[in-house]
Amino acid sequence: MARLKAVLWDMDGTIAESERDGHRVAFNMAFEACGVRWRWDEAHYGDLLRITGGRERLLFDMNARTDAPTMSEREAVARAIHARKNVFYAELVSGGAIQLRDGVLAMMRQCRERGVRMGIATTTSRSNVQALMRVHLGERWADWFAVMVCGEDVQRKKPDPEVYLSALSVLGISPLEAVAIEDAPGGVAAARAADIPVVVTRSAYFAHAPIEGAVAVGPGLHERRGWRPAARIGDDEARGVDLEDIEAWCAQMDSVYDYP
Ligand code: XBP
């Protein structure tokens, strides 16, 4: 493994548990505001998460509904509802509804202290990234990241590797000089297809999903217990996973595991 030069963050599920109490709730608010009777409960939304991209998810759901608009109207309706959803999402986030996951801020700070650049590689819309990061990192949040590739920047969303390939290209580094932090099988597949080592912090919706090809899988960056492979044994077990743990996992790249 080359020396770690960049940490590439997935957004939803990894930086924050933003799906169930964020995007899902905002979609339901948008349905109501747009006068449609659909509502997504937690379980149904979990099923829909295998479709990446909020607008694509909505179109997929419409295709299964008898009360959906005609095919010729569907794309425009989805665009309108999705745009409303993102406005509601930003309001929820500004109101403090979505916190960063434990350990994320500590890892981000460590990256800054050590000069390890950071990027965001997400299929979510840029406005959603801006809303969440501004609340938690402040007005100058963008200074924290050397690159940000979002849903509207790519032709193909995850599991396609385009967001990751684009981030590598902006950073001017090779895949083995980076690590991706992800929570979902689709995100892991995207990073792996770009040859980037992936560390998985399991999220609520993908707590038990089979994960293929990650260098490590664990419960979250705040926690040293429960990782496979185990985090390094240190003198301070109370602290979370750190960059040395990530570098150690990446150094064992030849032992890429499948995690049931
Ligand atoms: C998660 C997604 C997104 C969000 C909703 O992206 O698939 O679609 O659920 O955001 P990631 P949009 O895990 O790559 O951050 O409605 O803006 O698509």
mmCIF file of C-alpha atoms and ligand atoms in Angstrom:
data_model
loop_
_atom_site.group_PDB
_atom_site.id
_atom_site.type_symbol
_atom_site.label_atom_id
_atom_site.label_comp_id
_atom_site.label_asym_id
_atom_site.label_seq_id
_atom_site.Cartn_x
_atom_site.Cartn_y
_atom_site.Cartn_z
ATOM 1 C CA MET A 1 0.000 0.000 0.000
ATOM 2 C CA ALA A 2 1.295 3.436 -0.897
ATOM 3 C CA ARG A 3 1.263 6.105 1.806
ATOM 4 C CA LEU A 4 -2.266 7.293 2.528
ATOM 5 C CA LYS A 5 -2.804 10.656 0.877
ATOM 6 C CA ALA A 6 -6.574 11.038 0.890
ATOM 7 C CA VAL A 7 -9.698 9.879 2.685
ATOM 8 C CA LEU A 8 -12.766 9.847 0.441
ATOM 9 C CA TRP A 9 -16.015 10.073 2.362
ATOM 10 C CA ASP A 10 -19.338 8.707 1.312
ATOM 11 C CA MET A 11 -22.113 10.953 2.605
ATOM 12 C CA ASP A 12 -25.470 9.379 3.418
ATOM 13 C CA GLY A 13 -25.168 6.602 5.964
ATOM 14 C CA THR A 14 -21.426 7.176 6.472
ATOM 15 C CA ILE A 15 -20.927 10.797 7.493
ATOM 16 C CA ALA A 16 -24.466 10.908 8.898
ATOM 17 C CA GLU A 17 -27.458 8.620 9.359
ATOM 18 C CA SER A 18 -29.327 10.886 7.003
ATOM 19 C CA GLU A 19 -31.619 8.463 5.197
ATOM 20 C CA ARG A 20 -34.337 7.346 7.626
ATOM 21 C CA ASP A 21 -34.824 10.637 9.487
ATOM 22 C CA GLY A 22 -33.652 12.940 6.729
ATOM 23 C CA HIS A 23 -34.271 12.065 3.102
ATOM 24 C CA ARG A 24 -37.187 9.732 3.850
ATOM 25 C CA VAL A 25 -38.977 12.290 6.002
ATOM 26 C CA ALA A 26 -38.271 15.035 3.464
ATOM 27 C CA PHE A 27 -39.680 12.884 0.653
ATOM 28 C CA ASN A 28 -42.891 12.404 2.648
ATOM 29 C CA MET A 29 -43.108 16.153 3.242
ATOM 30 C CA ALA A 30 -42.638 16.715 -0.490
ATOM 31 C CA PHE A 31 -45.333 14.161 -1.340
ATOM 32 C CA GLU A 32 -47.737 16.016 0.887
ATOM 33 C CA ALA A 33 -46.726 19.432 -0.446
ATOM 34 C CA CYS A 34 -47.161 18.188 -4.019
ATOM 35 C CA GLY A 35 -50.584 16.739 -3.244
ATOM 36 C CA VAL A 36 -49.734 13.075 -3.731
ATOM 37 C CA ARG A 37 -50.905 10.433 -1.294
ATOM 38 C CA TRP A 38 -47.760 8.286 -1.261
ATOM 39 C CA ARG A 39 -45.860 7.944 2.015
ATOM 40 C CA TRP A 40 -42.678 5.931 2.524
ATOM 41 C CA ASP A 41 -42.402 4.086 5.820
ATOM 42 C CA GLU A 42 -39.014 3.081 7.206
ATOM 43 C CA ALA A 43 -39.106 -0.482 5.901
ATOM 44 C CA HIS A 44 -40.193 0.468 2.394
ATOM 45 C CA TYR A 45 -37.543 3.171 2.234
ATOM 46 C CA GLY A 46 -34.956 0.595 3.273
ATOM 47 C CA ASP A 47 -35.974 -1.544 0.286
ATOM 48 C CA LEU A 48 -35.791 1.473 -2.011
ATOM 49 C CA LEU A 49 -32.242 2.306 -0.920
ATOM 50 C CA ARG A 50 -30.883 -0.263 -3.332
ATOM 51 C CA ILE A 51 -31.668 2.376 -5.964
ATOM 52 C CA THR A 52 -29.080 5.135 -5.622
ATOM 53 C CA GLY A 53 -30.143 8.705 -6.285
ATOM 54 C CA GLY A 54 -33.300 10.181 -4.801
ATOM 55 C CA ARG A 55 -34.949 10.986 -8.137
ATOM 56 C CA GLU A 56 -34.088 7.578 -9.550
ATOM 57 C CA ARG A 57 -35.480 5.999 -6.351
ATOM 58 C CA LEU A 58 -38.714 7.885 -6.768
ATOM 59 C CA LEU A 59 -39.036 6.879 -10.425
ATOM 60 C CA PHE A 60 -38.429 3.253 -9.464
ATOM 61 C CA ASP A 61 -41.159 3.460 -6.830
ATOM 62 C CA MET A 62 -43.564 5.105 -9.268
ATOM 63 C CA ASN A 63 -43.081 2.250 -11.710
ATOM 64 C CA ALA A 64 -44.594 -0.105 -9.137
ATOM 65 C CA ARG A 65 -47.653 2.094 -8.414
ATOM 66 C CA THR A 66 -51.031 1.926 -10.096
ATOM 67 C CA ASP A 67 -51.701 5.594 -9.248
ATOM 68 C CA ALA A 68 -48.464 6.887 -10.796
ATOM 69 C CA PRO A 69 -48.551 9.581 -13.498
ATOM 70 C CA THR A 70 -48.403 8.476 -17.108
ATOM 71 C CA MET A 71 -44.994 7.513 -18.487
ATOM 72 C CA SER A 72 -44.703 10.791 -20.374
ATOM 73 C CA GLU A 73 -45.330 12.831 -17.200
ATOM 74 C CA ARG A 74 -43.292 10.736 -14.785
ATOM 75 C CA GLU A 75 -39.860 12.276 -15.290
ATOM 76 C CA ALA A 76 -41.158 15.837 -14.784
ATOM 77 C CA VAL A 77 -43.183 14.846 -11.701
ATOM 78 C CA ALA A 78 -40.163 13.088 -10.219
ATOM 79 C CA ARG A 79 -37.981 16.141 -10.831
ATOM 80 C CA ALA A 80 -40.505 18.446 -9.171
ATOM 81 C CA ILE A 81 -41.008 16.242 -6.101
ATOM 82 C CA HIS A 82 -37.284 15.621 -5.783
ATOM 83 C CA ALA A 83 -36.515 19.336 -5.876
ATOM 84 C CA ARG A 84 -39.093 19.959 -3.121
ATOM 85 C CA LYS A 85 -37.625 17.076 -1.156
ATOM 86 C CA ASN A 86 -34.173 18.645 -1.200
ATOM 87 C CA VAL A 87 -35.576 21.945 0.089
ATOM 88 C CA PHE A 88 -37.325 20.141 2.945
ATOM 89 C CA TYR A 89 -34.159 18.133 3.597
ATOM 90 C CA ALA A 90 -32.099 21.312 3.924
ATOM 91 C CA GLU A 91 -34.674 22.703 6.369
ATOM 92 C CA LEU A 92 -34.572 19.544 8.475
ATOM 93 C CA VAL A 93 -30.780 19.592 8.518
ATOM 94 C CA SER A 94 -30.627 23.301 9.396
ATOM 95 C CA GLY A 95 -33.018 22.602 12.246
ATOM 96 C CA GLY A 96 -30.574 20.071 13.705
ATOM 97 C CA ALA A 97 -32.437 16.879 12.743
ATOM 98 C CA ILE A 98 -29.323 15.114 11.453
ATOM 99 C CA GLN A 99 -26.108 14.739 13.435
ATOM 100 C CA LEU A 100 -22.721 13.585 12.187
ATOM 101 C CA ARG A 101 -22.086 9.961 13.074
ATOM 102 C CA ASP A 102 -19.925 9.478 16.159
ATOM 103 C CA GLY A 103 -16.228 9.453 15.351
ATOM 104 C CA VAL A 104 -16.591 11.244 12.017
ATOM 105 C CA LEU A 105 -15.551 14.676 13.256
ATOM 106 C CA ALA A 106 -12.574 13.210 15.148
ATOM 107 C CA MET A 107 -11.387 11.417 12.015
ATOM 108 C CA MET A 108 -11.854 14.550 9.903
ATOM 109 C CA ARG A 109 -9.854 16.585 12.408
ATOM 110 C CA GLN A 110 -7.096 13.999 12.446
ATOM 111 C CA CYS A 111 -6.915 14.118 8.651
ATOM 112 C CA ARG A 112 -6.512 17.885 8.775
ATOM 113 C CA GLU A 113 -3.838 17.699 11.472
ATOM 114 C CA ARG A 114 -1.880 15.080 9.539
ATOM 115 C CA GLY A 115 -2.220 16.728 6.134
ATOM 116 C CA VAL A 116 -4.253 13.838 4.701
ATOM 117 C CA ARG A 117 -6.550 15.441 2.171
ATOM 118 C CA MET A 118 -10.261 14.686 2.228
ATOM 119 C CA GLY A 119 -12.870 14.359 -0.448
ATOM 120 C CA ILE A 120 -16.583 13.704 -0.619
ATOM 121 C CA ALA A 121 -17.679 11.093 -3.149
ATOM 122 C CA THR A 122 -21.430 10.829 -3.041
ATOM 123 C CA THR A 123 -24.446 10.192 -5.208
ATOM 124 C CA THR A 124 -26.500 12.692 -3.257
ATOM 125 C CA SER A 125 -27.214 16.203 -4.557
ATOM 126 C CA ARG A 126 -24.677 18.966 -3.910
ATOM 127 C CA SER A 127 -27.253 21.045 -2.006
ATOM 128 C CA ASN A 128 -27.647 18.225 0.521
ATOM 129 C CA VAL A 129 -23.898 18.061 1.128
ATOM 130 C CA GLN A 130 -23.746 21.825 1.552
ATOM 131 C CA ALA A 131 -26.656 21.878 3.999
ATOM 132 C CA LEU A 132 -25.237 19.172 6.239
ATOM 133 C CA MET A 133 -21.613 20.251 6.198
ATOM 134 C CA ARG A 134 -22.402 23.908 6.840
ATOM 135 C CA VAL A 135 -24.393 23.036 9.963
ATOM 136 C CA HIS A 136 -21.692 20.803 11.384
ATOM 137 C CA LEU A 137 -18.397 22.251 10.128
ATOM 138 C CA GLY A 138 -19.347 25.921 9.859
ATOM 139 C CA GLU A 139 -19.463 28.463 7.046
ATOM 140 C CA ARG A 140 -15.940 27.547 5.880
ATOM 141 C CA TRP A 141 -16.750 23.845 5.653
ATOM 142 C CA ALA A 142 -15.635 23.650 2.021
ATOM 143 C CA ASP A 143 -12.034 24.372 3.108
ATOM 144 C CA TRP A 144 -12.008 20.943 4.737
ATOM 145 C CA PHE A 145 -12.301 19.116 1.410
ATOM 146 C CA ALA A 146 -9.922 19.045 -1.524
ATOM 147 C CA VAL A 147 -12.581 17.582 -3.798
ATOM 148 C CA MET A 148 -16.316 17.067 -3.765
ATOM 149 C CA VAL A 149 -18.030 14.917 -6.393
ATOM 150 C CA CYS A 150 -21.830 14.771 -6.122
ATOM 151 C CA GLY A 151 -24.747 13.191 -7.931
ATOM 152 C CA GLU A 152 -25.122 15.924 -10.525
ATOM 153 C CA ASP A 153 -21.415 15.757 -11.414
ATOM 154 C CA VAL A 154 -21.574 12.269 -12.888
ATOM 155 C CA GLN A 155 -23.324 10.429 -15.675
ATOM 156 C CA ARG A 156 -23.645 7.234 -13.657
ATOM 157 C CA LYS A 157 -24.224 7.040 -9.908
ATOM 158 C CA LYS A 158 -22.890 4.375 -7.539
ATOM 159 C CA PRO A 159 -22.319 1.418 -7.837
ATOM 160 C CA ASP A 160 -20.630 2.813 -10.931
ATOM 161 C CA PRO A 161 -17.107 3.998 -9.963
ATOM 162 C CA GLU A 162 -17.460 7.379 -11.707
ATOM 163 C CA VAL A 163 -17.644 9.496 -8.506
ATOM 164 C CA TYR A 164 -14.494 7.839 -7.193
ATOM 165 C CA LEU A 165 -12.578 7.986 -10.478
ATOM 166 C CA SER A 166 -13.450 11.635 -10.789
ATOM 167 C CA ALA A 167 -12.283 12.354 -7.215
ATOM 168 C CA LEU A 168 -8.956 10.568 -7.842
ATOM 169 C CA SER A 169 -8.449 12.505 -11.017
ATOM 170 C CA VAL A 170 -9.011 15.875 -9.294
ATOM 171 C CA LEU A 171 -6.659 14.896 -6.469
ATOM 172 C CA GLY A 172 -4.063 13.577 -8.925
ATOM 173 C CA ILE A 173 -3.418 10.428 -6.888
ATOM 174 C CA SER A 174 -3.563 6.708 -7.555
ATOM 175 C CA PRO A 175 -6.279 4.495 -6.022
ATOM 176 C CA LEU A 176 -3.916 2.904 -3.504
ATOM 177 C CA GLU A 177 -3.024 6.319 -2.125
ATOM 178 C CA ALA A 178 -6.644 6.762 -1.062
ATOM 179 C CA VAL A 179 -9.146 5.023 1.142
ATOM 180 C CA ALA A 180 -12.918 5.224 0.824
ATOM 181 C CA ILE A 181 -15.186 5.155 3.849
ATOM 182 C CA GLU A 182 -18.571 3.684 2.957
ATOM 183 C CA ASP A 183 -21.608 2.074 4.549
ATOM 184 C CA ALA A 184 -23.517 0.339 1.758
ATOM 185 C CA PRO A 185 -22.777 -2.481 -0.692
ATOM 186 C CA GLY A 186 -23.354 -0.180 -3.678
ATOM 187 C CA GLY A 187 -20.810 2.311 -2.379
ATOM 188 C CA VAL A 188 -18.306 -0.432 -1.642
ATOM 189 C CA ALA A 189 -18.763 -1.756 -5.178
ATOM 190 C CA ALA A 190 -18.183 1.736 -6.600
ATOM 191 C CA ALA A 191 -14.940 2.261 -4.689
ATOM 192 C CA ARG A 192 -13.686 -1.257 -5.424
ATOM 193 C CA ALA A 193 -14.410 -0.804 -9.127
ATOM 194 C CA ALA A 194 -12.109 2.228 -8.916
ATOM 195 C CA ASP A 195 -9.501 0.003 -7.140
ATOM 196 C CA ILE A 196 -9.717 2.080 -3.957
ATOM 197 C CA PRO A 197 -9.456 0.230 -0.614
ATOM 198 C CA VAL A 198 -12.686 0.576 1.353
ATOM 199 C CA VAL A 199 -13.377 0.715 5.084
ATOM 200 C CA VAL A 200 -17.038 0.109 5.957
ATOM 201 C CA THR A 201 -18.790 1.691 8.917
ATOM 202 C CA ARG A 202 -22.097 -0.113 9.065
ATOM 203 C CA SER A 203 -25.185 2.087 9.066
ATOM 204 C CA ALA A 204 -28.708 1.426 10.303
ATOM 205 C CA TYR A 205 -30.125 0.360 6.944
ATOM 206 C CA PHE A 206 -27.131 -1.805 5.977
ATOM 207 C CA ALA A 207 -26.353 -3.226 9.418
ATOM 208 C CA HIS A 208 -26.480 -6.822 8.182
ATOM 209 C CA ALA A 209 -25.934 -6.454 4.449
ATOM 210 C CA PRO A 210 -23.264 -8.747 2.979
ATOM 211 C CA ILE A 211 -20.175 -6.691 2.183
ATOM 212 C CA GLU A 212 -17.706 -7.862 -0.454
ATOM 213 C CA GLY A 213 -14.177 -6.644 -0.888
ATOM 214 C CA ALA A 214 -13.717 -4.237 2.033
ATOM 215 C CA VAL A 215 -10.390 -4.058 3.878
ATOM 216 C CA ALA A 216 -12.286 -3.717 7.168
ATOM 217 C CA VAL A 217 -15.872 -3.629 8.399
ATOM 218 C CA GLY A 218 -16.995 -2.283 11.741
ATOM 219 C CA PRO A 219 -19.719 -0.564 13.706
ATOM 220 C CA GLY A 220 -18.454 3.020 13.393
ATOM 221 C CA LEU A 221 -15.370 5.199 13.666
ATOM 222 C CA HIS A 222 -16.065 5.990 17.315
ATOM 223 C CA GLU A 223 -15.674 2.366 18.368
ATOM 224 C CA ARG A 224 -12.561 0.153 18.382
ATOM 225 C CA ARG A 225 -14.439 -3.020 19.234
ATOM 226 C CA GLY A 226 -16.367 -5.065 16.718
ATOM 227 C CA TRP A 227 -14.074 -4.547 13.717
ATOM 228 C CA ARG A 228 -13.020 -7.298 11.326
ATOM 229 C CA PRO A 229 -10.076 -7.414 11.107
ATOM 230 C CA ALA A 230 -9.609 -6.084 14.640
ATOM 231 C CA ALA A 231 -8.394 -2.534 15.145
ATOM 232 C CA ARG A 232 -4.812 -2.281 16.424
ATOM 233 C CA ILE A 233 -4.365 -2.918 20.085
ATOM 234 C CA GLY A 234 -3.464 0.398 21.629
ATOM 235 C CA ASP A 235 -2.943 1.920 25.010
ATOM 236 C CA ASP A 236 -6.209 3.821 24.855
ATOM 237 C CA GLU A 237 -9.071 1.504 24.023
ATOM 238 C CA ALA A 238 -11.583 4.254 24.787
ATOM 239 C CA ARG A 239 -10.671 6.213 21.677
ATOM 240 C CA GLY A 240 -12.111 5.492 18.275
ATOM 241 C CA VAL A 241 -10.539 4.179 15.101
ATOM 242 C CA ASP A 242 -7.727 6.415 13.866
ATOM 243 C CA LEU A 243 -5.705 6.921 10.700
ATOM 244 C CA GLU A 244 -3.101 4.388 11.860
ATOM 245 C CA ASP A 245 -5.817 1.732 12.034
ATOM 246 C CA ILE A 246 -6.949 2.616 8.535
ATOM 247 C CA GLU A 247 -3.391 2.528 7.207
ATOM 248 C CA ALA A 248 -2.840 -0.840 8.886
ATOM 249 C CA TRP A 249 -5.987 -2.270 7.288
ATOM 250 C CA CYS A 250 -5.037 -0.915 3.890
ATOM 251 C CA ALA A 251 -1.538 -2.382 4.230
ATOM 252 C CA GLN A 252 -3.181 -5.814 4.397
ATOM 253 C CA MET A 253 -4.825 -5.244 1.032
ATOM 254 C CA ASP A 254 -4.037 -8.754 -0.114
ATOM 255 C CA SER A 255 -6.461 -9.985 2.549
ATOM 256 C CA VAL A 256 -9.602 -8.365 1.203
ATOM 257 C CA TYR A 257 -12.495 -10.024 2.944
ATOM 258 C CA ASP A 258 -16.101 -10.820 2.330
ATOM 259 C CA TYR A 259 -18.263 -10.040 5.347
ATOM 260 C CA PRO A 260 -21.576 -11.835 5.716
HETATM 261 C C1 XBP B 1 -27.069 8.238 -1.064
HETATM 262 C C2 XBP B 1 -28.086 8.311 -2.117
HETATM 263 C C3 XBP B 1 -28.829 9.557 -2.296
HETATM 264 C C4 XBP B 1 -29.646 9.991 -1.094
HETATM 265 C C5 XBP B 1 -30.644 11.056 -1.457
HETATM 266 O O1 XBP B 1 -25.870 8.665 -1.580
HETATM 267 O O2 XBP B 1 -28.271 7.365 -2.845
HETATM 268 O O3 XBP B 1 -29.674 9.359 -3.370
HETATM 269 O O4 XBP B 1 -30.390 8.897 -0.605
HETATM 270 O O5 XBP B 1 -30.034 12.120 -2.096
HETATM 271 P P1 XBP B 1 -24.433 8.355 -0.894
HETATM 272 P P2 XBP B 1 -30.616 12.730 -3.454
HETATM 273 O O6 XBP B 1 -24.565 7.177 0.021
HETATM 274 O O7 XBP B 1 -23.533 8.077 -2.072
HETATM 275 O O8 XBP B 1 -24.048 9.594 -0.162
HETATM 276 O O9 XBP B 1 -32.085 12.807 -3.293
HETATM 277 O O10 XBP B 1 -29.964 14.073 -3.557
HETATM 278 O O11 XBP B 1 -30.216 11.805 -4.559
#
